[in-house]
Coordinates of C-alpha atoms in Angstrom, one line a residue:
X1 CA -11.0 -15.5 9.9
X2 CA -10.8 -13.4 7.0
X3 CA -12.4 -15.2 3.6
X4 CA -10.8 -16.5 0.8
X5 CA -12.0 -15.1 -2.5
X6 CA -10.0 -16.5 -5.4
X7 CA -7.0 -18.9 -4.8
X8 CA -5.4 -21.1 -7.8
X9 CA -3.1 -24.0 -6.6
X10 CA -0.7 -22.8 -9.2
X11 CA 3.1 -24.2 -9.9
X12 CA 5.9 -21.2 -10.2
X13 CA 8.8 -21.2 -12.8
X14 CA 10.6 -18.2 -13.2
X15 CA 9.4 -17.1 -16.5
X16 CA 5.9 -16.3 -14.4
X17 CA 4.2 -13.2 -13.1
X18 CA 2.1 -13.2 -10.3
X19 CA -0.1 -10.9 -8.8
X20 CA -1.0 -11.8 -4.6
X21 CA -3.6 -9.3 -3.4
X22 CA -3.6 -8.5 0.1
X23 CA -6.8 -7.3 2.9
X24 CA -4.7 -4.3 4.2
X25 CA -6.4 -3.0 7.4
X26 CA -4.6 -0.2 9.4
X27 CA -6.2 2.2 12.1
X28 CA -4.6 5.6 10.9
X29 CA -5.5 7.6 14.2
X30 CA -3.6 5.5 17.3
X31 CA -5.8 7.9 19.7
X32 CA -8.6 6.6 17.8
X33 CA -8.5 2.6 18.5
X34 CA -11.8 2.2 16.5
X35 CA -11.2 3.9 13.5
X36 CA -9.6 1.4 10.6
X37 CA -8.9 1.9 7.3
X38 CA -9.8 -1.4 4.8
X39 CA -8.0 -1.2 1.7
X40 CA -6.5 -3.6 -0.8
X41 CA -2.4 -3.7 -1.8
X42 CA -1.0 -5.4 -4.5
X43 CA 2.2 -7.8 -4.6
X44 CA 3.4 -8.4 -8.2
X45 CA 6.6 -10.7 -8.7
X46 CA 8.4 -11.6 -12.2
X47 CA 10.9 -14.1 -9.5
X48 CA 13.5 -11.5 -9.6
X49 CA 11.6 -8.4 -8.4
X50 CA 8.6 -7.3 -6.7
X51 CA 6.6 -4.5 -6.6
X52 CA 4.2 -3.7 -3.5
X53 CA 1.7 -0.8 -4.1
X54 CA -2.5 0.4 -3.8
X55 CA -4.9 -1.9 -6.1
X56 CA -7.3 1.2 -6.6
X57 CA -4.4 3.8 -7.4
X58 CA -3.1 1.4 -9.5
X59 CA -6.5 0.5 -11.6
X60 CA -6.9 4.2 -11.7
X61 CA -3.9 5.4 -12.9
X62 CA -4.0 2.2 -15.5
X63 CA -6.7 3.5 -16.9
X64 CA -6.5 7.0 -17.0
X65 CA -3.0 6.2 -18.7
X66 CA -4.7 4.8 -21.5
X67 CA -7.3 7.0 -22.3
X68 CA -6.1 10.2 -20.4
X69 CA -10.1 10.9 -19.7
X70 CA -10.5 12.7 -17.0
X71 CA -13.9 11.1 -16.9
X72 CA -12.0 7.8 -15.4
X73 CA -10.1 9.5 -12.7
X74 CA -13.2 11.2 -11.4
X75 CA -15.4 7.2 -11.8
X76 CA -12.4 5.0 -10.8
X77 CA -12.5 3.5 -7.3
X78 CA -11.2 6.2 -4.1
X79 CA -8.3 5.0 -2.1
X80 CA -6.6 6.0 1.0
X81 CA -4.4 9.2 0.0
X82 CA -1.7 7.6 3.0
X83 CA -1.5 4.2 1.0
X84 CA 0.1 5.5 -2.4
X85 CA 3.2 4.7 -1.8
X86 CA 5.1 2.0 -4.2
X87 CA 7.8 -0.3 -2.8
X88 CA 10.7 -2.2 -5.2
X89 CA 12.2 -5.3 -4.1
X90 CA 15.2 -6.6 -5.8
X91 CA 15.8 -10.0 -4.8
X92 CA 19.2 -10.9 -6.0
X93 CA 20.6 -7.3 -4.4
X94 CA 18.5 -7.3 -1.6
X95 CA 17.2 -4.0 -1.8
X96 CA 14.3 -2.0 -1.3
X97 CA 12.7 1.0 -2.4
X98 CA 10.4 3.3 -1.1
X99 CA 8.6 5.3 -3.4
X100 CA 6.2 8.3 -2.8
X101 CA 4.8 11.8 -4.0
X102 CA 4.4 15.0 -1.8
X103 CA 2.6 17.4 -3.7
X104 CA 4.2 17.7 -7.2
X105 CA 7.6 16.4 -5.6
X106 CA 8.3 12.1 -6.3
X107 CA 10.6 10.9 -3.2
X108 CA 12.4 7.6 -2.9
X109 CA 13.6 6.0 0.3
X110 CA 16.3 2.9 0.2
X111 CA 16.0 0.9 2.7
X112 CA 18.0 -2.3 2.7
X113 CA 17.2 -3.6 6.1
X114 CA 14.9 -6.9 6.0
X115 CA 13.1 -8.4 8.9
X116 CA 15.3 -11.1 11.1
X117 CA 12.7 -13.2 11.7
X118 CA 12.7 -16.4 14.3
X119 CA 11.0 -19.2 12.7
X120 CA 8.7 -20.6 15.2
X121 CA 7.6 -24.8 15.2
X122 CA 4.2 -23.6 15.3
X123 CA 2.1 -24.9 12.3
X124 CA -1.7 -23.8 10.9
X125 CA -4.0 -24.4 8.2
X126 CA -5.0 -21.0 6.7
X127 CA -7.7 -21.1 4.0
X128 CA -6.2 -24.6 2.7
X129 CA -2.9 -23.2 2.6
X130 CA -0.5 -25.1 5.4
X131 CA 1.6 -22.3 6.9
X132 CA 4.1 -21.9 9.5
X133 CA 4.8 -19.1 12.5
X134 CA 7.4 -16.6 12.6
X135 CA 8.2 -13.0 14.6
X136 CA 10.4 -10.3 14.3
X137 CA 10.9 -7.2 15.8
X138 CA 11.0 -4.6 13.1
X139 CA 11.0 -1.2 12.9
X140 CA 9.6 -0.6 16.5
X141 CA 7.0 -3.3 16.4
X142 CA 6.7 -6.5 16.6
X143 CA 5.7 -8.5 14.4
X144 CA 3.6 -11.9 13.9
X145 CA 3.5 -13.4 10.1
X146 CA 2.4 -16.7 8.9
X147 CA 4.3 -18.0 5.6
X148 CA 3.7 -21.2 3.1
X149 CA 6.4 -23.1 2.0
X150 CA 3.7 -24.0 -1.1
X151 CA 4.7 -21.1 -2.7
X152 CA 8.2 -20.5 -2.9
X153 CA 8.7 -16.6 -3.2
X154 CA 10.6 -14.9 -0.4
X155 CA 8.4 -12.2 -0.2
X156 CA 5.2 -11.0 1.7
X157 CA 3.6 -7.4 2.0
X158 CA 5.2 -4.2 2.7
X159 CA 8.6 -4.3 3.1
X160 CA 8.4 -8.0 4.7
X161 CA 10.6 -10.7 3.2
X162 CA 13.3 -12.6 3.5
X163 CA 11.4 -15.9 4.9
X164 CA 11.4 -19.5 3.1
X165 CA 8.4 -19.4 1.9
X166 CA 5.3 -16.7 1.0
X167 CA 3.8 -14.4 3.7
X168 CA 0.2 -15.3 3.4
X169 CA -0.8 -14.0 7.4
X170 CA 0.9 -10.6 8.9
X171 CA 0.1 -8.5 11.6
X172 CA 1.6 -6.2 14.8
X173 CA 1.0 -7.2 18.6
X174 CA -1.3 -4.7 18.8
X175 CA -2.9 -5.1 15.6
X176 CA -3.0 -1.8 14.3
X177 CA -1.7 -3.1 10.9
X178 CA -3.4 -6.5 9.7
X179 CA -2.5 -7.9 6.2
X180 CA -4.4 -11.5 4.9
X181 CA -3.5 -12.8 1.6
X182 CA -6.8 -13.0 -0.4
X183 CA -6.1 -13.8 -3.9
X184 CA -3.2 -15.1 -6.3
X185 CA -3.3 -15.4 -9.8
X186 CA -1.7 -15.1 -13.2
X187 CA -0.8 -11.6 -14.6
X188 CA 0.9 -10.9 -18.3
X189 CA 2.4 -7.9 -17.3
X190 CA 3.8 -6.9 -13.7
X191 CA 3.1 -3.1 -12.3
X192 CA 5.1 -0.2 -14.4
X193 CA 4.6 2.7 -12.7
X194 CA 7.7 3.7 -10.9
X195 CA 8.3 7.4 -10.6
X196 CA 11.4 9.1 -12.3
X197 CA 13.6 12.2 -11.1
X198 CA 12.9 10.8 -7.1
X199 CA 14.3 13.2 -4.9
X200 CA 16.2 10.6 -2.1
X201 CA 15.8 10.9 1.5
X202 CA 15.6 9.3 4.7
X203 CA 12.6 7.8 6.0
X204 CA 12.6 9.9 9.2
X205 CA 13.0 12.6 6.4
X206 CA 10.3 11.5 4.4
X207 CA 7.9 11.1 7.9
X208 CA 8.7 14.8 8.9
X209 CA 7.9 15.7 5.4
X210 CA 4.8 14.2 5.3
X211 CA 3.6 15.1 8.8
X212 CA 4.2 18.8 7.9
X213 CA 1.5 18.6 4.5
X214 CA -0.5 21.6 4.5
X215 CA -3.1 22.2 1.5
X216 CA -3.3 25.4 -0.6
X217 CA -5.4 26.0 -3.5
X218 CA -2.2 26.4 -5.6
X219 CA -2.5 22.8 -5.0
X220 CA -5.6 22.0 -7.2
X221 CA -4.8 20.9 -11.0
X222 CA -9.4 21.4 -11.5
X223 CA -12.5 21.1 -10.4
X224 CA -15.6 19.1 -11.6
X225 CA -18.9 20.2 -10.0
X226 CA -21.7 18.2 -10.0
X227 CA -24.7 20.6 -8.9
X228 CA -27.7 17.8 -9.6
X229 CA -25.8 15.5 -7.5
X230 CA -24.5 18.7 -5.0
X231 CA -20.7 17.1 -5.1
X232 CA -17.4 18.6 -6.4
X233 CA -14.6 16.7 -7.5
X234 CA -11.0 18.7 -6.7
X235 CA -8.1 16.9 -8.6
X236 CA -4.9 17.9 -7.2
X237 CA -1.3 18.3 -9.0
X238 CA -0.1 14.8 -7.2
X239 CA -2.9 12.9 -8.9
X240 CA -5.3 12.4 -5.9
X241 CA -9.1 13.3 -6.3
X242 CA -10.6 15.1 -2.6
X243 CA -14.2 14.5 -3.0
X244 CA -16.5 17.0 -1.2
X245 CA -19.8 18.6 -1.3
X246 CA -20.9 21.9 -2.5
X247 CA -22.0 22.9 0.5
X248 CA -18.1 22.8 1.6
X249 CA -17.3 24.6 -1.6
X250 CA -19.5 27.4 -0.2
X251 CA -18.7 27.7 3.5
X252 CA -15.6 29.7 3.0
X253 CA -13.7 27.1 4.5
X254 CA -12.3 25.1 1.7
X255 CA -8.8 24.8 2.5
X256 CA -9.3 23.7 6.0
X257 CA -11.7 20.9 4.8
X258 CA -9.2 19.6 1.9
X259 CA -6.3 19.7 4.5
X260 CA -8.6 17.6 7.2
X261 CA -9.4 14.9 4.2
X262 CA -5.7 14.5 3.1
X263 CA -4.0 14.3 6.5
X264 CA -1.3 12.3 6.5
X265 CA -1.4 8.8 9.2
X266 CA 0.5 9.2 11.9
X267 CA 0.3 5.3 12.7
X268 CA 3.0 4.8 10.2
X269 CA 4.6 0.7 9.8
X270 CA 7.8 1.7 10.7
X271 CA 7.7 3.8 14.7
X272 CA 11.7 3.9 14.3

């Protein structure tokens, strides 16, 4: 059982923003059963949308916003280069968006097709939070979720929504993609960071196009070598920061060992 680090009993009005943080672990290699990925996702709501995206991106690019240091890129937290994707929920249209960058290129992906979940008379106590079951079979997998009526926002991580209550327990049958609610609390401001001038596509489109990533060194925006520490930082013209050593810098082989790091998952959510 996953552990609980901050949780405020809190009462929701619609003039309210709230931030749930979500335990996000994923194995990104399905040929590889023990290799996960642990990272953290975000779930800000102002009641009438929601926005789903990467903590550490997020605190990142936050930061480097306001001081546009590069010195705050290169010392903010690393993150999973397959987990910066944003998604948009507009609850009163029921629609979703799908947000993303390939190289210098922002896509977007609408995808209007919820979850039919079966609600299931099964009932648990998770972290003090009374929750029920339900399952769906969505996008190739299925799917086992635990929601709270507590907290009533019909919303839950990813792209998974549309039951009475908040998603506070998620994951597939075979557990390749595990989500645990680990926090909730108050936020001033929800997440602002949506990309403009998307170029729209489908999301076999956008899998084909990410599959296909290759790395060049037309790629890198600059380098910051470290040479007491023996480390090189290599931002590229997406955002992301490849961190390496400068042995790799010298081995002739840079390209192949930047394209190795940034490989795209090919144990995406959705296998349709």
């Amino acid at each position: 059982m996953y552990k609980l680090l901050f949780l405020f009993i809190i009462s929701f009005t619609s003039a309210q923003n709230y931030r749930f943080v979500y335990e996000y672990k994923m194995k990104p290699d399905v040929n590889k059963k023990d290799s996960i990925i642990t990272d953290y996702m975000n779930l800000d709501t102002d009641g009438k949308k929601s926005y789903f995206y990467n903590s550490a991106k997020y605190e990142r690019d936050s930061a480097y916003s306001a001081s546009k240091s590069y010195k705050d890129l290169l010392s903010a937290k690393s993150y999973d280069q397959n987990l910066s994707y944003i998604i948009e929920k507009d609850y009163s249209k029921k629609t979703m968006n799908f947000y993303d960058k390939f190289k210098t290129v922002n896509l977007l992906v609408v995808d209007n097709e919820a979850p039919k979940w079966k609600i299931e008379k099964e009932f648990s106590k998770i972290n003090n939070i009374n929750c029920q079951k339900a399952t769906a079979n969505y996008k190739g997998r299925i799917w086992e979720a635990w929601f709270s009526k507590e907290y009533p926002v019909s919303d839950g991580p990813y792209k998974f929504s549309g039951l009475p209550g908040l998603v506070v327990s998620l994951k597939d049958s075979e557990n390749n993609h595990v989500f645990n609610l680990i926090q909730i609390k108050k936020i001033n401001n929800i997440f602002s960071f949506l990309p403009k001038s998307n170029k729209q596509m489908t999301f076999a489109e956008y899998k084909k196009t990410m599959n296909g990533f290759t790395f060049s060194s037309d790629d890198i925006e600059s380098i910051s070598i470290n040479k007491q520490v023996g480390k090189a930082d290599i931002q590229l013209k997406d955002g992301y920061i490849a961190k390496l050593g400068t042995d790799d810098m010298k081995s002739g082989k840079l390209d192949d060992k930047i394209s190795k790091l940034l490989k795209r998952t090919n144990n995406y959510i959705e296998r349709d």
